[in-house]
Short mmCIF file of C-alpha atoms in Angstrom, two decimals:
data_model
loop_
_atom_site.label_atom_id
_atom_site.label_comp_id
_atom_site.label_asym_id
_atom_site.label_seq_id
_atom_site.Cartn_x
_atom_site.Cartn_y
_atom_site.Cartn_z
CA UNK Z 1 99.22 110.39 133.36
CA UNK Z 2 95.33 111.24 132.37
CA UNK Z 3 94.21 108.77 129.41
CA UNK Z 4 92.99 112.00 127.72
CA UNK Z 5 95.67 114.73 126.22
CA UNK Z 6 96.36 118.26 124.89
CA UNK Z 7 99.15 117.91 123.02
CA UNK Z 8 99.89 121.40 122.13
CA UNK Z 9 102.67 121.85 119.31
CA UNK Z 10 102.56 125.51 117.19
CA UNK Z 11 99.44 126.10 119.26
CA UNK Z 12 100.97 128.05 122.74
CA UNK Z 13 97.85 129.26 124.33
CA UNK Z 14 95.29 128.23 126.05
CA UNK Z 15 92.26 131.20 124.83
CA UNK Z 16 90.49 130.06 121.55
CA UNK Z 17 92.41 126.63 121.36
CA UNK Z 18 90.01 124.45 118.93
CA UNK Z 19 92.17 121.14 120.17
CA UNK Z 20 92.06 121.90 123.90
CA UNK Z 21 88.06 123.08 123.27
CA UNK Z 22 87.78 119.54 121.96
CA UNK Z 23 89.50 117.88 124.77
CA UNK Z 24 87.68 120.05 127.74
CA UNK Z 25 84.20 119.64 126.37
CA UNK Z 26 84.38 116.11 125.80
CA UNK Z 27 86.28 114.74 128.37
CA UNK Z 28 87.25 115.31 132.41
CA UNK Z 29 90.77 115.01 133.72
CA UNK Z 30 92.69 116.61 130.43
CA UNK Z 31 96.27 116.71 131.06
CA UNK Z 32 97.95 119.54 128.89
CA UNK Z 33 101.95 118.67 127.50
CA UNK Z 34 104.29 119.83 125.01
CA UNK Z 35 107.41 117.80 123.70
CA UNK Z 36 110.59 119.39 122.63
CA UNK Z 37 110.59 117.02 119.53
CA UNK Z 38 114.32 115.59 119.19
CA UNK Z 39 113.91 115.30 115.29
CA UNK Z 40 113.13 118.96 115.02
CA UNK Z 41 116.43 120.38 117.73
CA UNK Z 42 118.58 117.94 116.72
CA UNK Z 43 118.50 119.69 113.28
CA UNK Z 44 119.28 123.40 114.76
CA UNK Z 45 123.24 123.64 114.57
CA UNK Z 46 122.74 126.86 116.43
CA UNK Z 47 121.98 126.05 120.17
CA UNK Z 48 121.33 129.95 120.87
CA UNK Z 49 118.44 129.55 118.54
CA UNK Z 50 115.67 131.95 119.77
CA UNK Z 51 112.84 129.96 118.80
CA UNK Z 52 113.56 127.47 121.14
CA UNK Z 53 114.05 129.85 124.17
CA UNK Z 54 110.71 131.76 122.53
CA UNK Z 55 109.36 128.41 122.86
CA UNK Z 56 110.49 128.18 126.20
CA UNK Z 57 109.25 131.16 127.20
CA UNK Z 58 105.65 130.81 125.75
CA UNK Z 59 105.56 127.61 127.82
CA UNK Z 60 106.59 129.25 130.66
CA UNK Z 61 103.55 131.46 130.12
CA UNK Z 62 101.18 128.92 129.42
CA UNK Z 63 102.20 126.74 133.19
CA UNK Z 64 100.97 129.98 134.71
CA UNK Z 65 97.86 129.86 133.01
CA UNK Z 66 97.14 126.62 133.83
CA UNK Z 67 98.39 126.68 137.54
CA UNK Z 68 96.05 129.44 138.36
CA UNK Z 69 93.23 126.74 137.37
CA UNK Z 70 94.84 124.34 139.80
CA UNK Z 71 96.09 121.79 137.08
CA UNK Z 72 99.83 121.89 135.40
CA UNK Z 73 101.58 121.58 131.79
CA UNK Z 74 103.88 118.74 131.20
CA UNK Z 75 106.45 118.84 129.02
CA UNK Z 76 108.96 116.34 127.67
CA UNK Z 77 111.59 115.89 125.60
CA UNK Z 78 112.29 113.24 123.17
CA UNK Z 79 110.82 111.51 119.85
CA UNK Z 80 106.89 112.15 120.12
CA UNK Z 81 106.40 109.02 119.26
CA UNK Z 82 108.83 107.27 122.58
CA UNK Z 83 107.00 109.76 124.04
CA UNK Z 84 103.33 108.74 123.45
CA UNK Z 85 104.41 104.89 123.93
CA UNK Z 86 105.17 105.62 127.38
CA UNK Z 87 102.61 107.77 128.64
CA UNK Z 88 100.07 105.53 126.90
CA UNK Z 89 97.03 107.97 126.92
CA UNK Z 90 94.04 106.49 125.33
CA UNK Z 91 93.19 109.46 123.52
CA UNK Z 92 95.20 112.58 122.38
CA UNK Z 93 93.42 115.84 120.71
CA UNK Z 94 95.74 118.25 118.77
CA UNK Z 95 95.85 120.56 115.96
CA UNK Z 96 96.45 120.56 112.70
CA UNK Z 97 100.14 121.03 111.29
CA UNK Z 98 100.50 121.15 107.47
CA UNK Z 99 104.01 120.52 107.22
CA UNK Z 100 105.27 117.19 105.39
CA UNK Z 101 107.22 116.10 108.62
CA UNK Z 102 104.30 117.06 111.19
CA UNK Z 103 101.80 115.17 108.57
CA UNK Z 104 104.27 112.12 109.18
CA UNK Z 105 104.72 112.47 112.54
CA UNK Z 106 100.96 112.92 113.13
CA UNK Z 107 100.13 109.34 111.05
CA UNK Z 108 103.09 107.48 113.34
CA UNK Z 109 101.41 108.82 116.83
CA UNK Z 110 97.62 107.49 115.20
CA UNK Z 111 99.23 103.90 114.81
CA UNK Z 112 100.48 103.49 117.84
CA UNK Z 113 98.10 100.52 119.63
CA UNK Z 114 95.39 101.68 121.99
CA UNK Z 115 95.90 105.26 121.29
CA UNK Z 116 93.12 107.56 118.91
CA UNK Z 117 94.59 110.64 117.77
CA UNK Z 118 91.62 113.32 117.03
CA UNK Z 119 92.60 116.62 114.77
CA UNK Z 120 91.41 119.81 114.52
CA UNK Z 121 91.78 122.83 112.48
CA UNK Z 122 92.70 125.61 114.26
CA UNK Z 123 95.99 127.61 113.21
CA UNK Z 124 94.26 129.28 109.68
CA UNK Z 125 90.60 129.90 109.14
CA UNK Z 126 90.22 127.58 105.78
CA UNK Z 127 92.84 124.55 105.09
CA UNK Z 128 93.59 122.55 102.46
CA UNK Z 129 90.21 122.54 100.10
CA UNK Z 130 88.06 124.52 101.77
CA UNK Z 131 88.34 127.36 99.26
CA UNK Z 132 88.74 126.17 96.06
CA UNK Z 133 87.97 126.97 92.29
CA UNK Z 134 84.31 125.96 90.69
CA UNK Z 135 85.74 123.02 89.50
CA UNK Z 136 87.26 122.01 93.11
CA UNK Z 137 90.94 122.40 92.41
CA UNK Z 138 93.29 124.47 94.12
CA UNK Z 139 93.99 127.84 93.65
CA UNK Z 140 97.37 128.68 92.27
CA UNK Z 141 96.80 132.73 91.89
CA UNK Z 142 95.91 134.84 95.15
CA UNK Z 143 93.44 137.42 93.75
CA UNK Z 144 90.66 134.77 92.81
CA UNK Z 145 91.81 132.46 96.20
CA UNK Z 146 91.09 135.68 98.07
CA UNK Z 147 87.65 136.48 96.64
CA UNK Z 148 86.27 133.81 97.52
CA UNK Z 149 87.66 133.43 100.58
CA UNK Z 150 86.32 136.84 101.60
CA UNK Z 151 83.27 135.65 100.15
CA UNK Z 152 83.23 132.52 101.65
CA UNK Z 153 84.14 134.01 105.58
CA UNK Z 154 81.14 134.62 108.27
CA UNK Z 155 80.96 134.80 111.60
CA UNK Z 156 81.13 131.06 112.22
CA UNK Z 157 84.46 130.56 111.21
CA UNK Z 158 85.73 133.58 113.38
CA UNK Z 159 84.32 132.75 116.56
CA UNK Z 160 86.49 131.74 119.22
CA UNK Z 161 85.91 128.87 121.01
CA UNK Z 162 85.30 129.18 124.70
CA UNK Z 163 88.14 127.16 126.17
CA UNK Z 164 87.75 129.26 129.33
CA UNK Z 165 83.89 127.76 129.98
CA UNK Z 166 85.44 123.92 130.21
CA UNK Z 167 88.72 125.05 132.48
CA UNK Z 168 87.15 122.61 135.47
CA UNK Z 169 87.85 119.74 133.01
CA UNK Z 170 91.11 119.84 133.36
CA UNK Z 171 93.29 117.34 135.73
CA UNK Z 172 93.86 118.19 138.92
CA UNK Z 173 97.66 118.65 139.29
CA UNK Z 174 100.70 120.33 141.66
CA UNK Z 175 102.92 122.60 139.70
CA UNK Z 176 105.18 121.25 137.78
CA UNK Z 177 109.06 122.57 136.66
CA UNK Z 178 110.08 123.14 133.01
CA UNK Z 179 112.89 121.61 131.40
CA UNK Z 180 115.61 124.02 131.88
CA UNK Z 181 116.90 125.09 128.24
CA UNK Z 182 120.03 123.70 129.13
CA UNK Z 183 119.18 120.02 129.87
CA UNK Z 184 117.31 120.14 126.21
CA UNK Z 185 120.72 121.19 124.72
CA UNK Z 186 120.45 124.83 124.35
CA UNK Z 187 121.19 128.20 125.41
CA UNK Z 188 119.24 131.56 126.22
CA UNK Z 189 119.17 133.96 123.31
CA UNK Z 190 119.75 137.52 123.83
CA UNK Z 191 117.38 137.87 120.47
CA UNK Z 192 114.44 140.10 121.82
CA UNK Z 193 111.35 138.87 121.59
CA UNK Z 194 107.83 141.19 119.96
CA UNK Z 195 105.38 141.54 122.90
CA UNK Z 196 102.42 139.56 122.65
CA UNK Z 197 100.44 142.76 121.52
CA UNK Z 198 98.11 143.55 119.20
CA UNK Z 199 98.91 147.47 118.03
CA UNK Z 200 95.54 148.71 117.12
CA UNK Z 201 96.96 152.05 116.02
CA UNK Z 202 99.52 150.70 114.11
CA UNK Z 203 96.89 148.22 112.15
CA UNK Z 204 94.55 151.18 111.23
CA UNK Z 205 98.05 152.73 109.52
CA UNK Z 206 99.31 149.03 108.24
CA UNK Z 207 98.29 149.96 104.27
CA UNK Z 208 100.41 153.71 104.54
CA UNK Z 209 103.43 153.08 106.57
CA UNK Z 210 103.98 148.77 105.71
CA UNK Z 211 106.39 149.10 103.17
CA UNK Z 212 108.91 151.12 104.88
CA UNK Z 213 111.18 149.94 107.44
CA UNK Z 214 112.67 152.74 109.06
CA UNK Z 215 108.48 152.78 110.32
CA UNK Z 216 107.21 150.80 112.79
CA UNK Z 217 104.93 150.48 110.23
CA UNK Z 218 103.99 146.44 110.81
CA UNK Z 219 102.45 144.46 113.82
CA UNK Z 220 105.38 142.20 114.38
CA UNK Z 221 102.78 139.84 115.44
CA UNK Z 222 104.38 136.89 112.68
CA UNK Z 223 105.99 134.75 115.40
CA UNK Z 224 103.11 134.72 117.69
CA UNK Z 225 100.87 133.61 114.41
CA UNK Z 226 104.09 130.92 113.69
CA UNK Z 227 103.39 129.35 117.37
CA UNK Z 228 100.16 129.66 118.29
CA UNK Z 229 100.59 132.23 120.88
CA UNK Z 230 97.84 134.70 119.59
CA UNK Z 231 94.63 133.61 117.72
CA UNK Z 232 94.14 133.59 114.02
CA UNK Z 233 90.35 134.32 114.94
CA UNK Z 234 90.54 137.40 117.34
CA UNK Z 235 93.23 138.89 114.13
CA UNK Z 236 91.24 138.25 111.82
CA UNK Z 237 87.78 139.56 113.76
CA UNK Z 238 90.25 143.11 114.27
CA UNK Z 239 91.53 143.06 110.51
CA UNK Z 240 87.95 143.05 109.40
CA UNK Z 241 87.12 146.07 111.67
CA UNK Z 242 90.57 147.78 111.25
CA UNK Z 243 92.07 147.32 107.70
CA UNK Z 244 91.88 145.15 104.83
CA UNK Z 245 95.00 145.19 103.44
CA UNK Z 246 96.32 143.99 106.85
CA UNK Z 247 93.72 141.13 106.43
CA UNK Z 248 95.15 140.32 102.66
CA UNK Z 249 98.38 139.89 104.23
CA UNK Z 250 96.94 137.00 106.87
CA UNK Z 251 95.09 135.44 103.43
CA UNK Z 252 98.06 135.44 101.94
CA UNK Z 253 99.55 132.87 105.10
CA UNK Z 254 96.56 130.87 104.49
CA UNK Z 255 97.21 130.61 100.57
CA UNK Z 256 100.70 129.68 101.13
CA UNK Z 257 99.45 126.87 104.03
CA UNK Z 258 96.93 125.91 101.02
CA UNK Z 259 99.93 125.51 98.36
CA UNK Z 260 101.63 123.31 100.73
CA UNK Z 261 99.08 120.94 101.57
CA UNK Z 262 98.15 120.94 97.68
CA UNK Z 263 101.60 121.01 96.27
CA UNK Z 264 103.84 119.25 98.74
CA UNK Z 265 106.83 119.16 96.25
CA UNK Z 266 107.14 122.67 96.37
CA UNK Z 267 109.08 121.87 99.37
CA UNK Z 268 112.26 121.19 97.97
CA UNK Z 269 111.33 121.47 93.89
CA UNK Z 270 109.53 124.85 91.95
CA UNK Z 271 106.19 124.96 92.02
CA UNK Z 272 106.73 125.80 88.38
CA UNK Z 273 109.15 122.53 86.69
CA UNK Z 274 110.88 124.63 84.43
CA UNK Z 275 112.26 126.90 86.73
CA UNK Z 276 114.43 123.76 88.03
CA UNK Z 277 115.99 123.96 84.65
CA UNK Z 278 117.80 127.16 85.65
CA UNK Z 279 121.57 126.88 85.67
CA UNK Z 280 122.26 128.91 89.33
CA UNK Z 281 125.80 130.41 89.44
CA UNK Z 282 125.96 128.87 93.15
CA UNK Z 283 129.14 130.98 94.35
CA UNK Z 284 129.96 130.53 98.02
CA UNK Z 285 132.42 133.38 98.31
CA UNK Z 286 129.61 135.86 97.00
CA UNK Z 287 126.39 133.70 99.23
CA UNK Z 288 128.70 134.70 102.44
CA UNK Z 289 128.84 138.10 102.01
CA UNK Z 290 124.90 138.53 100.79
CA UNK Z 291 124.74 136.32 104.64
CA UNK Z 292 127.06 138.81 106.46
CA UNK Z 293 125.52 141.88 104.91
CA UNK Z 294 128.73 142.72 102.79
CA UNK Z 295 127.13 142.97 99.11
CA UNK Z 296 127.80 146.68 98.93
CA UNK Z 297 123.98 147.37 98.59
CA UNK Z 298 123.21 149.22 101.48
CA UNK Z 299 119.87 148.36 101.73
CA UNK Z 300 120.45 144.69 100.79
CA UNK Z 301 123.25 144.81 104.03
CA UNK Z 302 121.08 146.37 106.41
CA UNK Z 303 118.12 143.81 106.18
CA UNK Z 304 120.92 140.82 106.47
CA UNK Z 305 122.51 142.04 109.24
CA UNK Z 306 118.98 142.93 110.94
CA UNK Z 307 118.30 139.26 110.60
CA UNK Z 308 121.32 138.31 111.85
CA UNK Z 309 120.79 140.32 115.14
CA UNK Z 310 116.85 140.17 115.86
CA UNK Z 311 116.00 137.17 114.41
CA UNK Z 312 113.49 139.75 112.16
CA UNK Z 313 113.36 141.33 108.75
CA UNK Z 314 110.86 143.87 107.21
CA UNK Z 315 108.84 142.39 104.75
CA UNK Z 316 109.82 144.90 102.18
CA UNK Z 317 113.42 144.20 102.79
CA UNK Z 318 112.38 140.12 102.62
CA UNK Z 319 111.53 140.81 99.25
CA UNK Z 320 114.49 142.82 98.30
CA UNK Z 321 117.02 140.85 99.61
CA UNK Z 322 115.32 137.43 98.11
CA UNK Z 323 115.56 139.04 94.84
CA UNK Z 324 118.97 140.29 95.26
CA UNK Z 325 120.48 136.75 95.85
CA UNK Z 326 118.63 134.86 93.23
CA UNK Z 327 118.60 137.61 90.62
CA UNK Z 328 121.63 139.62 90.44
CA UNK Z 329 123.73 136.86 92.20
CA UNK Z 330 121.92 134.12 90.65
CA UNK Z 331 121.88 131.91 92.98
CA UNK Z 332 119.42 129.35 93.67
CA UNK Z 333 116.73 130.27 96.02
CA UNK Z 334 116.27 127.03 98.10
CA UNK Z 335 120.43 128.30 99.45
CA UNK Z 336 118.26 131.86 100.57
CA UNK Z 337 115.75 129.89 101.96
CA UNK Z 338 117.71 127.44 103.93
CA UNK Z 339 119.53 130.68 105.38
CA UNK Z 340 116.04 132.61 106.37
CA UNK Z 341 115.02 129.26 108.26
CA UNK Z 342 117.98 129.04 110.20
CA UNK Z 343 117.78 132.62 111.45
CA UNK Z 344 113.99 134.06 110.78
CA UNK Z 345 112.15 133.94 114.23
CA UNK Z 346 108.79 133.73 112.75
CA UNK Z 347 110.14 130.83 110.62
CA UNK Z 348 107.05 129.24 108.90
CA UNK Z 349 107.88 126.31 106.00
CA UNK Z 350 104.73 127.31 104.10
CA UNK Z 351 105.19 131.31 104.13
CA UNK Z 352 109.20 131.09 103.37
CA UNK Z 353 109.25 128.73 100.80
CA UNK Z 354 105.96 131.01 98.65
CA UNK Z 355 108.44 134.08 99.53
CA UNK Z 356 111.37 133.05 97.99
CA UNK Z 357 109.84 131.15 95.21
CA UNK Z 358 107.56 134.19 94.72
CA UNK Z 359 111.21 136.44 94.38
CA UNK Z 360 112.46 133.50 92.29
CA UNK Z 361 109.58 133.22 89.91
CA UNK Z 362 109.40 129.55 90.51
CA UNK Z 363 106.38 129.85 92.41
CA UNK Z 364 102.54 130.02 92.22
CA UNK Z 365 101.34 133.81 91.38
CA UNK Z 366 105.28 134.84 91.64
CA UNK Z 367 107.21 137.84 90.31
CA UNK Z 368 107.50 137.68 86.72
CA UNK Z 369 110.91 136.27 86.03
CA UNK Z 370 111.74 139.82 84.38
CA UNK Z 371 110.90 141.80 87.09
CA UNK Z 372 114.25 142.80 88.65
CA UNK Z 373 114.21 145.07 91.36
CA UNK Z 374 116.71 147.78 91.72
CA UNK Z 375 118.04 147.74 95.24
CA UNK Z 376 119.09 151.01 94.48
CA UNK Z 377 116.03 153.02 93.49
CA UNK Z 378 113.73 150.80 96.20
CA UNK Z 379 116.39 152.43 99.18
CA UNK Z 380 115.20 155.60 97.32
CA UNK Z 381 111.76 155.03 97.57
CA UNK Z 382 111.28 153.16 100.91
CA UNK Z 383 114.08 154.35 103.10
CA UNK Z 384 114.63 158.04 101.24
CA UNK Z 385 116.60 159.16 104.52
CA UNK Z 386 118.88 156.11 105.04
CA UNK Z 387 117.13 156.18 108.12
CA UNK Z 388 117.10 152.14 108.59
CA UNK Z 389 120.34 151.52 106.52
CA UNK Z 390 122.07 153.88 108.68
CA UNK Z 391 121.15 151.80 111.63
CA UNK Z 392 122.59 149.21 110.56
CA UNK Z 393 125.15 150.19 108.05
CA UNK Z 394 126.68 152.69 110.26
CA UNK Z 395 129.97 152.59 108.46
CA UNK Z 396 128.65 153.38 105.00
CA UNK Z 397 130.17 156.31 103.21
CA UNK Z 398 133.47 155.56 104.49
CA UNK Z 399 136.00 153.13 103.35
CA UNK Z 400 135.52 150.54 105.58
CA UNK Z 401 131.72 149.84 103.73
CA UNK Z 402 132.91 147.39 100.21
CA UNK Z 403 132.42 148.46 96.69
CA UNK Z 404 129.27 146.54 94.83
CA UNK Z 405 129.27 143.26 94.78
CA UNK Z 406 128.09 143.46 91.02
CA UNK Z 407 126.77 145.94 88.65
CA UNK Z 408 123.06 145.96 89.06
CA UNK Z 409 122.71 146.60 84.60
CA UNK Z 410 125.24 143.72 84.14
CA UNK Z 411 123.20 141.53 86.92
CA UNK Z 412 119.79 142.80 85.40
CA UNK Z 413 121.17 141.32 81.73
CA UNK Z 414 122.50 138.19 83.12
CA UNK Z 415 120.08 136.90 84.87
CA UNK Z 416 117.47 137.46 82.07
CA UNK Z 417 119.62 135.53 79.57
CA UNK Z 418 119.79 132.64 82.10
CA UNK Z 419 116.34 132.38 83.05
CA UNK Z 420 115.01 132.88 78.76
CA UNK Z 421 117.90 129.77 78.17
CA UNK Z 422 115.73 127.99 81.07
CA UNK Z 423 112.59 128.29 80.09
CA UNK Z 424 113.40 127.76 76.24
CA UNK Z 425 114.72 124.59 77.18
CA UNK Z 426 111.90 123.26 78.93
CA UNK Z 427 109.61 124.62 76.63
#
């Protein structure tokens, strides 16, 4: 093994890679890896989970790439840690990961003896405090966080950097053979998988046809952002050429990195306190059928089951369905979340957890908590032809398709009550 590493984690590709720029410039003989992290899979239940074959697949990819320079990826499987004991490299260059377990991990790999662990950003284009208020706190709204991060942006912080000029740095190496899914512990998925393409036409469009999901209306590019596979720079070089509001939705990732790394407790607590003093009704029988797309909203039904096949839901649907479970079955969001990240192929900590908590109202610059939206009249306005519930609520109309699962009036006035009780009582 080379004393000098690419450790590549949510950063599958080797074009515009700040940590593998790093490693090439600096130093000859750079072995690339990856390492199926055991305390990550051993926490999927589902071992047909589709990020790890995506995973698989993006590696496969990326020992092509590196072949055709003459050198070879290594991966491994195990506790990155084990890992890094035995391979013993003096130094290791990687990228920033703003998650609370990938901070951890990071700070156990730096300890270990005769190893230096150097970090780069490289996943957003401004982390943590970069863009801040005057008075250098965090943002907590996204208008203001937005300004000036438009204001802040120039051409340094988009430019790619030339892995592809330092390629003769890298070791010298046969090909190598992947891990087979199987001997990691899983299985192929038969979720399909979004090209690794950038739809140009469908960009210029993204403000007129994003908020309805019977269009292909969206770039589906989310799960190449989640892993690395496609370059925050090169998007947001095209979203500056093509569309803004397509470039508001990337900020909106980066605020949402930004909470977390800010705000860490919004992991598993509201960013707002008094929102934990909300008494959730918490019923399992009624959770299961908002899972298995049985509420009796069609529109609700046809985004769960979506996710249930592809792995994918329409962002306008994300937001309908988030507000159906914690507002007119008022249950607790951190249950809707939990569900998304066992089944959401773009799964992203930072980005699910300012979703739901923005459909909850616990969160930073979230839906006021009496904004309740009608899954009735937004099928009406976003899918007027039943186009996308009909593809996946082909049995509605007849009597095999259930009866409400609640009144939406009734819901409307219940949830209000509980969430005023809430708030009074922490206030």
């Amino acid at each position: 093994m080379s004393d000098v590493v690419a450790w590549l984690r949510r950063d599958l590709r080797l074009h515009d890679n700040a940590a593998l720029y790093h490693a090439l410039r600096d130093n000859k003989d750079v072995q690339v890896i990856f390492i199926f992290d055991t305390n990550i899979l051993d926490k999927l239940d589902d071992k047909h989970d589709a990020r790890v074959a995506f995973i698989h697949d993006s590696l496969n990819i990326l020992k092509s790439e590196l072949e055709k320079t003459g050198s070879s990826l290594k991966v491994f499987h195990g506790n990155p840690v084990e890992v890094f004991k035995k391979l013993k490299p003096k130094n290791v260059y990687a990228n920033h990961d703003y998650e609370p377990y990938a901070i951890k991990r990071d700070e156990a790999v730096s300890k270990i003896p005769g190893i230096t662990l150097h970090t780069f950003k490289d996943q957003v284009i401004f982390e943590k405090k970069e863009v801040v208020k005057d008075d250098g706190t965090p943002y907590t709204v996204f208008t203001p966080y937005s300004r000036k991060w438009k204001a802040k942006l120039n051409a340094f912080y988009t430019k790619s950097y030339p892995t592809e000029n330092y390629f003769g740095n890298l070791i010298s190496a046969k090909p190598t053979t992947l891990p087979s899914l199987e001997s990691i512990g899983f299985q192929k998925s038969n979720v399909p998988f979004p090209p690794r393409l950038i739809k140009q036409d469908v960009i210029k469009k993204y403000k007129e046809q994003r908020d309805f999901p019977a269009i292909e209306g969206t770039s589906r590019l989310s799960v190449h952002l989640r892993f690395g596979t496609v370059s925050i720079r090169d998007l947001v070089r095209l979203a500056l050429k093509k569309n803004e509001t397509w470039l508001n939705e990337l900020i909106w990732r980066e605020f949402y990195q930004m909470i977390l790394s800010n705000f860490p407790h919004v992991e598993n607590t509201a960013f707002k306190p008094a929102y934990d003093m909300i008494e959730w009704r918490n019923d399992p029988a009624e959770f299961d059928k908002w899972c298995n797309g049985q509420t009796g909203y069609p529109i609700v039904d046809a985004g769960m089951r979506e996710l249930s096949a592809t792995g994918f839901m329409h962002n306008r649907v994300r937001m309908i369905t988030a507000s159906f479970l914690t507002r007119h079955l008022l249950i607790d969001w951190r249950w809707g979340e939990a569900w998304f990240a066992s089944k959401l192929l773009d799964f992203d900590l930072a980005s699910n957890n300012g979703g739901w908590q923005w459909a909850a109202g616990s969160g930073c610059d979230a839906a006021p908590y009496f904004r309740v939206f009608n899954p009735t009249t937004q099928a009406e306005k976003f899918d007027p032809k039943n186009t996308y519930i009909k593809k996946w609520v082909p049995e509605l109309g007849t009597s095999k398709y259930p009866a409400p699962i609640v009144e939406h009036k009734f819901a409307r006035e219940r949830v209000l009550n509980a969430y005023k009780t809430a708030l009074a009582t922490k206030a």
